[in-house]
mmCIF file of C-alpha atoms and ligand atoms in Angstrom:
data_model
loop_
_atom_site.group_PDB
_atom_site.id
_atom_site.type_symbol
_atom_site.label_atom_id
_atom_site.label_comp_id
_atom_site.label_asym_id
_atom_site.label_seq_id
_atom_site.Cartn_x
_atom_site.Cartn_y
_atom_site.Cartn_z
ATOM 1 C CA UNK A 668 97.336 27.604 111.506
ATOM 2 C CA UNK A 669 96.121 23.910 112.489
ATOM 3 C CA UNK A 670 94.460 22.949 109.593
ATOM 4 C CA UNK A 671 90.496 21.310 109.622
ATOM 5 C CA UNK A 672 91.185 18.557 106.637
ATOM 6 C CA UNK A 673 88.349 16.600 105.652
ATOM 7 C CA UNK A 674 88.481 13.022 102.938
ATOM 8 C CA UNK A 675 85.752 12.298 100.275
ATOM 9 C CA UNK A 676 86.167 8.847 99.651
ATOM 10 C CA UNK A 677 88.477 7.453 102.694
ATOM 11 C CA UNK A 678 87.465 4.321 102.153
ATOM 12 C CA UNK A 679 88.251 3.679 98.714
ATOM 13 C CA UNK A 680 92.122 2.863 97.110
ATOM 14 C CA UNK A 681 93.377 6.456 96.518
ATOM 15 C CA UNK A 682 90.652 7.802 99.841
ATOM 16 C CA UNK A 683 93.512 5.134 101.864
ATOM 17 C CA UNK A 684 96.310 6.551 100.661
ATOM 18 C CA UNK A 685 95.650 10.329 101.752
ATOM 19 C CA UNK A 686 95.088 9.225 105.196
ATOM 20 C CA UNK A 687 97.827 7.479 105.378
ATOM 21 C CA UNK A 688 99.806 10.945 103.694
ATOM 22 C CA UNK A 689 98.051 13.217 106.372
ATOM 23 C CA UNK A 690 99.773 11.070 109.152
ATOM 24 C CA UNK A 691 103.217 13.246 108.226
ATOM 25 C CA UNK A 692 101.894 16.390 106.622
ATOM 26 C CA UNK A 693 103.969 19.305 105.864
ATOM 27 C CA UNK A 694 101.208 21.009 107.797
ATOM 28 C CA UNK A 695 99.627 21.096 110.812
ATOM 29 C CA UNK A 696 96.670 19.354 110.845
ATOM 30 C CA UNK A 697 93.619 19.940 114.056
ATOM 31 C CA UNK A 698 90.791 17.671 112.424
ATOM 32 C CA UNK A 699 90.885 14.582 110.405
ATOM 33 C CA UNK A 700 87.109 14.141 108.733
ATOM 34 C CA UNK A 701 86.513 10.593 106.403
ATOM 35 C CA UNK A 702 83.954 10.776 104.214
ATOM 36 C CA UNK A 703 82.311 8.013 101.927
ATOM 37 C CA UNK A 704 78.501 6.767 101.201
ATOM 38 C CA UNK A 705 76.122 5.269 104.200
ATOM 39 C CA UNK A 706 77.065 2.124 103.368
ATOM 40 C CA UNK A 707 81.053 2.906 105.359
ATOM 41 C CA UNK A 708 79.114 4.793 108.508
ATOM 42 C CA UNK A 709 80.423 2.699 111.097
ATOM 43 C CA UNK A 710 83.584 1.415 110.246
ATOM 44 C CA UNK A 711 86.655 3.099 111.644
ATOM 45 C CA UNK A 712 90.209 4.242 110.189
ATOM 46 C CA UNK A 713 93.621 4.873 112.261
ATOM 47 C CA UNK A 714 95.125 8.597 111.545
ATOM 48 C CA UNK A 715 97.442 9.001 113.923
ATOM 49 C CA UNK A 716 96.992 6.571 116.720
ATOM 50 C CA UNK A 717 93.140 8.338 117.084
ATOM 51 C CA UNK A 718 90.640 5.534 115.614
ATOM 52 C CA UNK A 719 88.077 7.475 113.270
ATOM 53 C CA UNK A 720 84.922 6.452 112.317
ATOM 54 C CA UNK A 721 83.786 7.208 108.539
ATOM 55 C CA UNK A 722 81.056 9.310 107.970
ATOM 56 C CA UNK A 723 78.298 8.865 105.143
ATOM 57 C CA UNK A 724 78.747 12.193 102.941
ATOM 58 C CA UNK A 725 75.975 14.778 103.004
ATOM 59 C CA UNK A 726 76.224 19.200 102.386
ATOM 60 C CA UNK A 727 76.232 19.708 106.530
ATOM 61 C CA UNK A 728 79.725 17.742 105.954
ATOM 62 C CA UNK A 729 82.509 20.461 105.184
ATOM 63 C CA UNK A 730 81.316 23.165 108.356
ATOM 64 C CA UNK A 731 84.452 24.215 109.955
ATOM 65 C CA UNK A 732 86.410 22.288 106.541
ATOM 66 C CA UNK A 733 89.958 24.345 105.646
ATOM 67 C CA UNK A 734 90.523 21.452 102.815
ATOM 68 C CA UNK A 735 88.349 18.862 101.398
ATOM 69 C CA UNK A 736 89.814 16.097 99.642
ATOM 70 C CA UNK A 737 87.409 14.573 97.104
ATOM 71 C CA UNK A 738 88.459 10.859 95.173
ATOM 72 C CA UNK A 739 85.222 9.451 95.422
ATOM 73 C CA UNK A 740 84.267 9.457 91.565
ATOM 74 C CA UNK A 741 83.174 12.880 89.467
ATOM 75 C CA UNK A 742 79.668 12.435 90.404
ATOM 76 C CA UNK A 743 80.683 13.304 93.958
ATOM 77 C CA UNK A 744 82.161 15.952 93.122
ATOM 78 C CA UNK A 745 79.846 17.252 91.399
ATOM 79 C CA UNK A 746 76.817 16.545 94.121
ATOM 80 C CA UNK A 747 79.176 17.646 96.844
ATOM 81 C CA UNK A 748 81.774 20.205 96.247
ATOM 82 C CA UNK A 749 79.596 23.393 95.956
ATOM 83 C CA UNK A 750 78.640 22.577 99.665
ATOM 84 C CA UNK A 751 82.160 22.526 101.010
ATOM 85 C CA UNK A 752 83.464 25.714 98.812
ATOM 86 C CA UNK A 753 79.531 27.148 100.167
ATOM 87 C CA UNK A 754 81.223 25.796 103.696
ATOM 88 C CA UNK A 755 85.389 27.880 102.988
ATOM 89 C CA UNK A 756 86.926 25.176 102.594
ATOM 90 C CA UNK A 757 89.344 24.202 99.462
ATOM 91 C CA UNK A 758 88.778 21.358 97.393
ATOM 92 C CA UNK A 759 91.409 19.716 95.893
ATOM 93 C CA UNK A 760 89.269 16.952 93.669
ATOM 94 C CA UNK A 761 90.821 14.266 92.215
ATOM 95 C CA UNK A 762 88.113 13.341 89.774
ATOM 96 C CA UNK A 763 87.906 14.212 86.025
ATOM 97 C CA UNK A 764 84.666 16.318 86.403
ATOM 98 C CA UNK A 765 86.114 20.102 86.747
ATOM 99 C CA UNK A 766 89.764 19.364 85.005
ATOM 100 C CA UNK A 767 88.854 21.160 81.669
ATOM 101 C CA UNK A 768 86.660 23.539 83.294
ATOM 102 C CA UNK A 769 88.418 27.114 82.090
ATOM 103 C CA UNK A 770 88.078 28.152 85.438
ATOM 104 C CA UNK A 771 89.495 25.661 87.106
ATOM 105 C CA UNK A 772 93.369 24.812 87.704
ATOM 106 C CA UNK A 773 94.959 21.344 86.800
ATOM 107 C CA UNK A 774 98.406 21.211 89.155
ATOM 108 C CA UNK A 775 101.010 19.934 89.618
ATOM 109 C CA UNK A 776 103.218 20.920 91.896
ATOM 110 C CA UNK A 777 106.443 20.409 89.542
ATOM 111 C CA UNK A 778 105.072 21.897 86.607
ATOM 112 C CA UNK A 779 102.585 24.718 87.281
ATOM 113 C CA UNK A 780 102.542 26.037 91.094
ATOM 114 C CA UNK A 781 101.798 29.285 89.935
ATOM 115 C CA UNK A 782 97.886 28.434 88.464
ATOM 116 C CA UNK A 783 96.853 27.728 91.948
ATOM 117 C CA UNK A 784 97.017 31.620 92.397
ATOM 118 C CA UNK A 785 93.106 31.355 90.085
ATOM 119 C CA UNK A 786 91.568 29.144 92.226
ATOM 120 C CA UNK A 787 87.975 29.605 92.820
ATOM 121 C CA UNK A 788 87.686 27.291 95.841
ATOM 122 C CA UNK A 789 88.337 24.164 93.720
ATOM 123 C CA UNK A 790 91.892 22.788 92.458
ATOM 124 C CA UNK A 791 91.649 19.995 90.504
ATOM 125 C CA UNK A 792 93.876 17.067 90.206
ATOM 126 C CA UNK A 793 95.190 15.985 86.733
ATOM 127 C CA UNK A 794 95.134 11.773 85.477
ATOM 128 C CA UNK A 795 97.983 9.929 87.146
ATOM 129 C CA UNK A 796 99.461 8.577 83.362
ATOM 130 C CA UNK A 797 99.338 12.027 82.979
ATOM 131 C CA UNK A 798 101.429 13.502 86.122
ATOM 132 C CA UNK A 799 104.057 11.470 85.964
ATOM 133 C CA UNK A 800 104.100 12.412 82.449
ATOM 134 C CA UNK A 801 104.742 15.600 82.930
ATOM 135 C CA UNK A 802 107.088 15.538 86.003
ATOM 136 C CA UNK A 803 109.288 13.643 83.356
ATOM 137 C CA UNK A 804 108.693 16.303 80.934
ATOM 138 C CA UNK A 805 108.442 19.280 82.156
ATOM 139 C CA UNK A 806 112.523 19.913 83.390
ATOM 140 C CA UNK A 807 113.461 18.190 79.586
ATOM 141 C CA UNK A 808 110.987 20.973 77.797
ATOM 142 C CA UNK A 809 112.075 23.804 80.517
ATOM 143 C CA UNK A 810 115.335 23.024 78.676
ATOM 144 C CA UNK A 811 115.366 21.458 75.888
ATOM 145 C CA UNK A 812 111.440 22.328 74.312
ATOM 146 C CA UNK A 813 109.118 20.244 73.537
ATOM 147 C CA UNK A 814 107.649 19.691 70.645
ATOM 148 C CA UNK A 815 105.554 16.738 70.338
ATOM 149 C CA UNK A 816 104.835 13.677 72.614
ATOM 150 C CA UNK A 817 103.726 10.112 71.612
ATOM 151 C CA UNK A 818 103.225 7.677 75.021
ATOM 152 C CA UNK A 819 102.110 4.168 75.276
ATOM 153 C CA UNK A 820 100.858 3.007 78.986
ATOM 154 C CA UNK A 821 100.854 -0.056 80.279
ATOM 155 C CA UNK A 822 98.243 0.485 83.552
ATOM 156 C CA UNK A 823 97.968 -1.008 86.945
ATOM 157 C CA UNK A 824 94.929 -1.903 87.908
ATOM 158 C CA UNK A 825 95.117 -0.240 90.923
ATOM 159 C CA UNK A 826 93.948 2.880 88.812
ATOM 160 C CA UNK A 827 90.197 0.922 88.503
ATOM 161 C CA UNK A 828 89.691 1.202 92.301
ATOM 162 C CA UNK A 829 89.592 -1.502 94.819
ATOM 163 C CA UNK A 830 86.699 -3.840 92.946
ATOM 164 C CA UNK A 831 89.134 -4.047 89.977
ATOM 165 C CA UNK A 832 92.194 -5.427 91.950
ATOM 166 C CA UNK A 833 90.154 -7.851 93.632
ATOM 167 C CA UNK A 834 88.626 -8.863 90.405
ATOM 168 C CA UNK A 835 92.405 -9.464 89.237
ATOM 169 C CA UNK A 836 93.022 -11.286 92.426
ATOM 170 C CA UNK A 837 90.100 -13.406 91.798
ATOM 171 C CA UNK A 838 90.582 -14.293 88.379
ATOM 172 C CA UNK A 839 94.257 -14.663 88.628
ATOM 173 C CA UNK A 840 93.578 -17.720 91.092
ATOM 174 C CA UNK A 841 91.025 -18.740 88.722
ATOM 175 C CA UNK A 842 93.151 -19.473 86.407
ATOM 176 C CA UNK A 843 96.082 -21.211 88.014
ATOM 177 C CA UNK A 844 93.299 -23.280 89.167
ATOM 178 C CA UNK A 845 91.881 -23.639 85.644
ATOM 179 C CA UNK A 846 88.502 -22.157 85.924
ATOM 180 C CA UNK A 847 87.466 -20.044 83.575
ATOM 181 C CA UNK A 848 88.327 -16.119 85.023
ATOM 182 C CA UNK A 849 85.011 -13.726 85.045
ATOM 183 C CA UNK A 850 84.516 -10.284 84.383
ATOM 184 C CA UNK A 851 82.801 -7.839 85.794
ATOM 185 C CA UNK A 852 84.244 -4.723 85.822
ATOM 186 C CA UNK A 853 87.428 -4.002 83.418
ATOM 187 C CA UNK A 854 88.156 -2.454 81.375
ATOM 188 C CA UNK A 855 85.936 0.027 81.965
ATOM 189 C CA UNK A 856 82.590 -0.435 84.403
ATOM 190 C CA UNK A 857 80.267 2.179 82.706
ATOM 191 C CA UNK A 858 80.629 0.069 79.267
ATOM 192 C CA UNK A 859 78.946 -3.384 78.311
ATOM 193 C CA UNK A 860 80.948 -5.815 77.705
ATOM 194 C CA UNK A 861 83.925 -6.991 80.510
ATOM 195 C CA UNK A 862 86.821 -8.739 79.524
ATOM 196 C CA UNK A 863 89.683 -10.973 82.089
ATOM 197 C CA UNK A 864 92.658 -8.217 83.335
ATOM 198 C CA UNK A 865 94.751 -11.597 84.246
ATOM 199 C CA UNK A 866 96.895 -13.340 81.863
ATOM 200 C CA UNK A 867 95.952 -10.144 79.754
ATOM 201 C CA UNK A 868 96.540 -7.061 78.569
ATOM 202 C CA UNK A 869 93.742 -4.579 77.521
ATOM 203 C CA UNK A 870 93.816 -1.837 75.015
ATOM 204 C CA UNK A 871 90.937 -0.201 76.120
ATOM 205 C CA UNK A 872 90.850 2.308 79.737
ATOM 206 C CA UNK A 873 87.199 4.135 80.704
ATOM 207 C CA UNK A 874 85.138 4.522 77.752
ATOM 208 C CA UNK A 875 85.940 5.211 73.888
ATOM 209 C CA UNK A 876 85.021 8.481 72.358
ATOM 210 C CA UNK A 877 86.193 10.923 69.747
ATOM 211 C CA UNK A 878 88.149 9.530 67.401
ATOM 212 C CA UNK A 879 89.045 5.959 68.049
ATOM 213 C CA UNK A 880 90.725 6.622 71.204
ATOM 214 C CA UNK A 881 89.202 6.153 74.918
ATOM 215 C CA UNK A 882 88.548 9.117 77.093
ATOM 216 C CA UNK A 883 91.718 7.891 79.217
ATOM 217 C CA UNK A 884 94.078 8.446 76.084
ATOM 218 C CA UNK A 885 92.258 12.226 75.645
ATOM 219 C CA UNK A 886 92.675 13.232 79.767
ATOM 220 C CA UNK A 887 96.413 12.489 78.425
ATOM 221 C CA UNK A 888 96.190 15.373 75.675
ATOM 222 C CA UNK A 889 94.010 17.792 77.236
ATOM 223 C CA UNK A 890 95.850 17.356 80.238
ATOM 224 C CA UNK A 891 99.420 17.767 78.765
ATOM 225 C CA UNK A 892 99.029 20.547 77.481
ATOM 226 C CA UNK A 893 96.716 22.313 80.012
ATOM 227 C CA UNK A 894 99.309 22.097 82.394
ATOM 228 C CA UNK A 895 101.877 23.066 80.716
ATOM 229 C CA UNK A 896 100.101 25.569 79.108
ATOM 230 C CA UNK A 897 100.854 25.426 75.631
ATOM 231 C CA UNK A 898 98.166 24.408 73.038
ATOM 232 C CA UNK A 899 100.491 23.631 70.736
ATOM 233 C CA UNK A 900 102.560 20.698 71.822
ATOM 234 C CA UNK A 901 101.657 17.934 69.499
ATOM 235 C CA UNK A 902 100.183 14.944 72.447
ATOM 236 C CA UNK A 903 98.984 11.172 71.643
ATOM 237 C CA UNK A 904 98.824 8.253 73.522
ATOM 238 C CA UNK A 905 97.565 4.681 73.375
ATOM 239 C CA UNK A 906 96.059 3.184 76.638
ATOM 240 C CA UNK A 907 96.632 0.168 78.453
ATOM 241 C CA UNK A 908 95.401 -1.833 81.192
ATOM 242 C CA UNK A 909 98.209 -4.754 82.051
ATOM 243 C CA UNK A 910 98.236 -7.047 85.037
ATOM 244 C CA UNK A 911 99.990 -5.289 87.755
ATOM 245 C CA UNK A 912 98.426 -4.944 91.490
ATOM 246 C CA UNK A 913 99.832 -0.723 91.779
ATOM 247 C CA UNK A 914 102.361 1.272 89.774
ATOM 248 C CA UNK A 915 101.597 2.659 86.010
ATOM 249 C CA UNK A 916 104.098 2.093 83.267
ATOM 250 C CA UNK A 917 104.968 4.331 80.161
ATOM 251 C CA UNK A 918 106.295 4.307 76.851
ATOM 252 C CA UNK A 919 107.453 8.192 76.116
ATOM 253 C CA UNK A 920 109.078 9.504 72.577
ATOM 254 C CA UNK A 921 109.296 13.176 72.859
ATOM 255 C CA UNK A 922 111.036 15.278 70.010
ATOM 256 C CA UNK A 923 112.340 18.253 71.468
ATOM 257 C CA UNK A 924 112.755 21.660 69.717
ATOM 258 C CA UNK A 925 116.247 21.478 69.971
ATOM 259 C CA UNK A 926 118.264 19.143 67.216
ATOM 260 C CA UNK A 927 121.727 19.257 68.998
ATOM 261 C CA UNK A 928 120.359 17.107 72.478
ATOM 262 C CA UNK A 929 122.142 13.982 73.259
ATOM 263 C CA UNK A 930 121.609 11.428 76.304
ATOM 264 C CA UNK A 931 124.269 12.891 78.788
ATOM 265 C CA UNK A 932 122.104 16.237 78.295
ATOM 266 C CA UNK A 933 118.380 14.814 79.460
ATOM 267 C CA UNK A 934 120.646 12.419 81.993
ATOM 268 C CA UNK A 935 122.195 16.088 83.217
ATOM 269 C CA UNK A 936 118.730 17.789 83.273
ATOM 270 C CA UNK A 937 116.941 14.811 84.740
ATOM 271 C CA UNK A 938 119.385 14.598 87.679
ATOM 272 C CA UNK A 939 117.969 17.303 89.997
ATOM 273 C CA UNK A 940 114.416 17.152 89.023
ATOM 274 C CA UNK A 941 111.797 17.889 91.732
ATOM 275 C CA UNK A 942 109.810 14.624 91.751
ATOM 276 C CA UNK A 943 112.482 12.751 89.557
ATOM 277 C CA UNK A 944 114.481 10.158 89.755
ATOM 278 C CA UNK A 945 116.675 8.773 87.624
ATOM 279 C CA UNK A 946 117.968 4.712 86.851
ATOM 280 C CA UNK A 947 119.729 4.627 83.827
ATOM 281 C CA UNK A 948 122.178 2.509 83.286
ATOM 282 C CA UNK A 949 121.731 -0.225 81.062
ATOM 283 C CA UNK A 950 125.034 -2.081 81.093
ATOM 284 C CA UNK A 951 124.378 -3.174 85.402
ATOM 285 C CA UNK A 952 120.199 -3.552 84.320
ATOM 286 C CA UNK A 953 119.289 -0.421 86.311
ATOM 287 C CA UNK A 954 115.882 1.103 85.181
ATOM 288 C CA UNK A 955 112.781 1.995 86.056
ATOM 289 C CA UNK A 956 110.068 -1.411 87.521
ATOM 290 C CA UNK A 957 106.318 -0.980 88.592
ATOM 291 C CA UNK A 958 106.476 -3.416 91.326
ATOM 292 C CA UNK A 959 109.777 -0.951 92.911
ATOM 293 C CA UNK A 960 107.512 2.069 92.321
ATOM 294 C CA UNK A 961 104.959 1.291 95.040
ATOM 295 C CA UNK A 962 104.897 2.860 98.388
ATOM 296 C CA UNK A 963 107.026 5.721 97.057
ATOM 297 C CA UNK A 964 105.908 9.909 95.843
ATOM 298 C CA UNK A 965 108.762 9.933 93.242
ATOM 299 C CA UNK A 966 108.139 9.896 89.168
ATOM 300 C CA UNK A 967 111.051 7.417 88.628
ATOM 301 C CA UNK A 968 112.441 7.590 84.655
ATOM 302 C CA UNK A 969 114.762 5.160 82.836
ATOM 303 C CA UNK A 970 116.234 4.146 79.645
ATOM 304 C CA UNK A 971 116.473 7.373 77.734
ATOM 305 C CA UNK A 972 117.899 6.863 73.917
ATOM 306 C CA UNK A 973 117.883 8.658 71.310
ATOM 307 C CA UNK A 974 115.920 7.753 67.943
ATOM 308 C CA UNK A 975 117.839 6.401 65.139
ATOM 309 C CA UNK A 976 116.239 8.045 62.638
ATOM 310 C CA UNK A 977 115.012 11.390 64.532
ATOM 311 C CA UNK A 978 117.768 13.448 65.588
ATOM 312 C CA UNK A 979 115.120 15.270 67.867
ATOM 313 C CA UNK A 980 114.115 12.513 68.794
ATOM 314 C CA UNK A 981 114.032 10.139 72.505
ATOM 315 C CA UNK A 982 112.705 7.430 74.656
ATOM 316 C CA UNK A 983 112.209 6.496 77.975
ATOM 317 C CA UNK A 984 110.165 4.675 80.686
ATOM 318 C CA UNK A 985 108.429 6.558 82.924
ATOM 319 C CA UNK A 986 106.994 5.080 86.123
ATOM 320 C CA UNK A 987 105.704 5.941 89.398
ATOM 321 C CA UNK A 988 103.063 5.097 91.471
ATOM 322 C CA UNK A 989 99.556 5.328 90.439
ATOM 323 C CA UNK A 990 97.510 5.839 93.544
ATOM 324 C CA UNK A 991 100.185 7.747 94.877
ATOM 325 C CA UNK A 992 102.564 10.360 93.073
ATOM 326 C CA UNK A 993 99.636 9.626 90.674
ATOM 327 C CA UNK A 994 96.337 10.456 92.687
ATOM 328 C CA UNK A 995 96.810 11.103 96.398
ATOM 329 C CA UNK A 996 100.318 12.489 97.384
ATOM 330 C CA UNK A 997 100.113 14.789 93.495
ATOM 331 C CA UNK A 998 96.645 16.090 96.006
ATOM 332 C CA UNK A 999 98.300 16.067 99.362
ATOM 333 C CA UNK A 1000 100.996 18.217 98.053
ATOM 334 C CA UNK A 1001 98.842 20.605 96.231
ATOM 335 C CA UNK A 1002 97.205 21.688 100.587
ATOM 336 C CA UNK A 1003 101.570 21.408 101.248
ATOM 337 C CA UNK A 1004 101.908 24.089 98.286
ATOM 338 C CA UNK A 1005 98.995 26.378 98.718
ATOM 339 C CA UNK A 1006 100.324 26.792 102.370
ATOM 340 C CA UNK A 1007 104.093 27.057 101.073
ATOM 341 C CA UNK A 1008 102.152 30.284 98.986
ATOM 342 C CA UNK A 1009 100.356 31.243 101.219
ATOM 343 C CA UNK A 1010 97.023 30.836 99.516
ATOM 344 C CA UNK A 1011 96.170 28.687 102.833
HETATM 345 P P1 A2P B 1462 82.139 3.525 100.193
HETATM 346 O O1 A2P B 1462 83.442 2.712 100.462
HETATM 347 O O2 A2P B 1462 81.471 4.247 100.957
HETATM 348 O O3 A2P B 1462 81.272 2.915 98.980
HETATM 349 P P2 A2P B 1462 87.641 3.669 94.988
HETATM 350 O O4 A2P B 1462 87.916 3.877 93.081
HETATM 351 O O5 A2P B 1462 88.305 2.716 95.466
HETATM 352 O O6 A2P B 1462 86.701 2.207 94.155
HETATM 353 O O7 A2P B 1462 86.322 3.734 96.050
HETATM 354 C C1 A2P B 1462 85.092 5.037 95.372
HETATM 355 C C2 A2P B 1462 85.429 5.771 97.261
HETATM 356 O O8 A2P B 1462 84.362 6.486 96.571
HETATM 357 C C3 A2P B 1462 85.370 4.717 98.196
HETATM 358 O O9 A2P B 1462 85.424 5.443 99.532
HETATM 359 C C4 A2P B 1462 83.247 4.758 98.427
HETATM 360 O O10 A2P B 1462 82.214 4.692 99.681
HETATM 361 C C5 A2P B 1462 83.603 6.459 97.612
HETATM 362 N N1 A2P B 1462 81.675 6.636 97.430
HETATM 363 C C6 A2P B 1462 80.834 5.676 96.928
HETATM 364 N N2 A2P B 1462 79.972 6.232 96.810
HETATM 365 C C7 A2P B 1462 79.517 7.501 97.201
HETATM 366 C C8 A2P B 1462 78.606 8.180 97.908
HETATM 367 N N3 A2P B 1462 77.448 8.606 97.172
HETATM 368 N N4 A2P B 1462 79.150 9.168 98.471
HETATM 369 C C9 A2P B 1462 79.866 9.547 98.838
HETATM 370 N N5 A2P B 1462 80.989 8.536 98.787
HETATM 371 C C10 A2P B 1462 81.542 7.598 97.570
HETATM 372 C C1 11C B 1463 93.286 4.371 85.831
HETATM 373 N N1 11C B 1463 94.290 6.910 85.501
HETATM 374 O O1 11C B 1463 94.470 4.093 86.004
HETATM 375 C C2 11C B 1463 92.836 5.483 85.595
HETATM 376 C C3 11C B 1463 92.528 6.506 87.131
HETATM 377 O O2 11C B 1463 90.517 10.257 85.215
HETATM 378 O O3 11C B 1463 91.368 9.551 87.893
HETATM 379 C C4 11C B 1463 92.059 7.506 86.847
HETATM 380 C C5 11C B 1463 91.070 8.312 86.374
HETATM 381 C C6 11C B 1463 91.145 9.435 87.105
HETATM 382 O O4 11C B 1463 92.384 3.192 85.780
#
């Protein structure tokens, strides 16, 4: 079978990466439709040497489409995914619109591919900072059990979209020119106040919610439990934006059930784990960095060490390209997995 594919949000930070990844998709693509807002009609993108026009997204856009990759914001998913599903497409949605809906599978192919079988037309792609963390934790959890996770993130600006990236560049220029940086988007487009991200670190991603946590932090907490299928894992998060363009970094503290686990045991599990690249040799200053992760689909793990006081506690540094494994690659990988499992 050959597949008709659509990207909704094809002009966005994630949509552009989806387009690039589909060039080398493992499944045959019969046609590709690039959808965005009315503003982008007339723009042109290249796919496999052919020029494709951007079209406006409407309810009629999905006739004959088999796979619709959505990444244009939650509101757009809510507005157009029903029409896409009705037209017979499988929707793979990179927004938070349906992630916590009990009817919707929330899938990271390395962790819970079997959940794909329960789909009702829409599969949710988790938040970028959640994805890379669970890819690193799942092999450890399978072998040694997982009791608790405390994560602090160092998140790149591209997670907030192309306009936020432009803001970072303009602010950096301004500061270097001795001018006052202008903030209009970050920490969060939907909040009242804005602060410069250039030469700064902002302890707010998305708006504040219950208990003094932001939505980004709640996403990491709730999505991890759903993906791992275990409501009892204790998870807490602090999410911070730093002036890096792409590549999210995370300091992850975790406690395993087994009290006799060593760092060497964790290395053993992670060195062959799917989607993981172990980069942990501190004697030679080998550890993952955001800059090096850019453009790669893997999740990089290093700095694994035992907690000083807690026998079953460990720390690690987890890095991945937030636009790839954190978004576009996980979505394309879900499509590939569904085809491999005979679901599409
Ligand atoms: P457009 O470029 O036409 O505004 P990012 O996350 O990088 O900010 O990208 C957001 C994506 O969502 C863009 O591709 C954007 O398209 C798309 N988008 C925004 N509003 C709509 C809409 N009303 N219908 C379809 N796509 C939309
Ligand atoms: C960020 N994690 O880095 C966010 C972006 O729920 O899909 C992704 C938001 C989401 O800003």
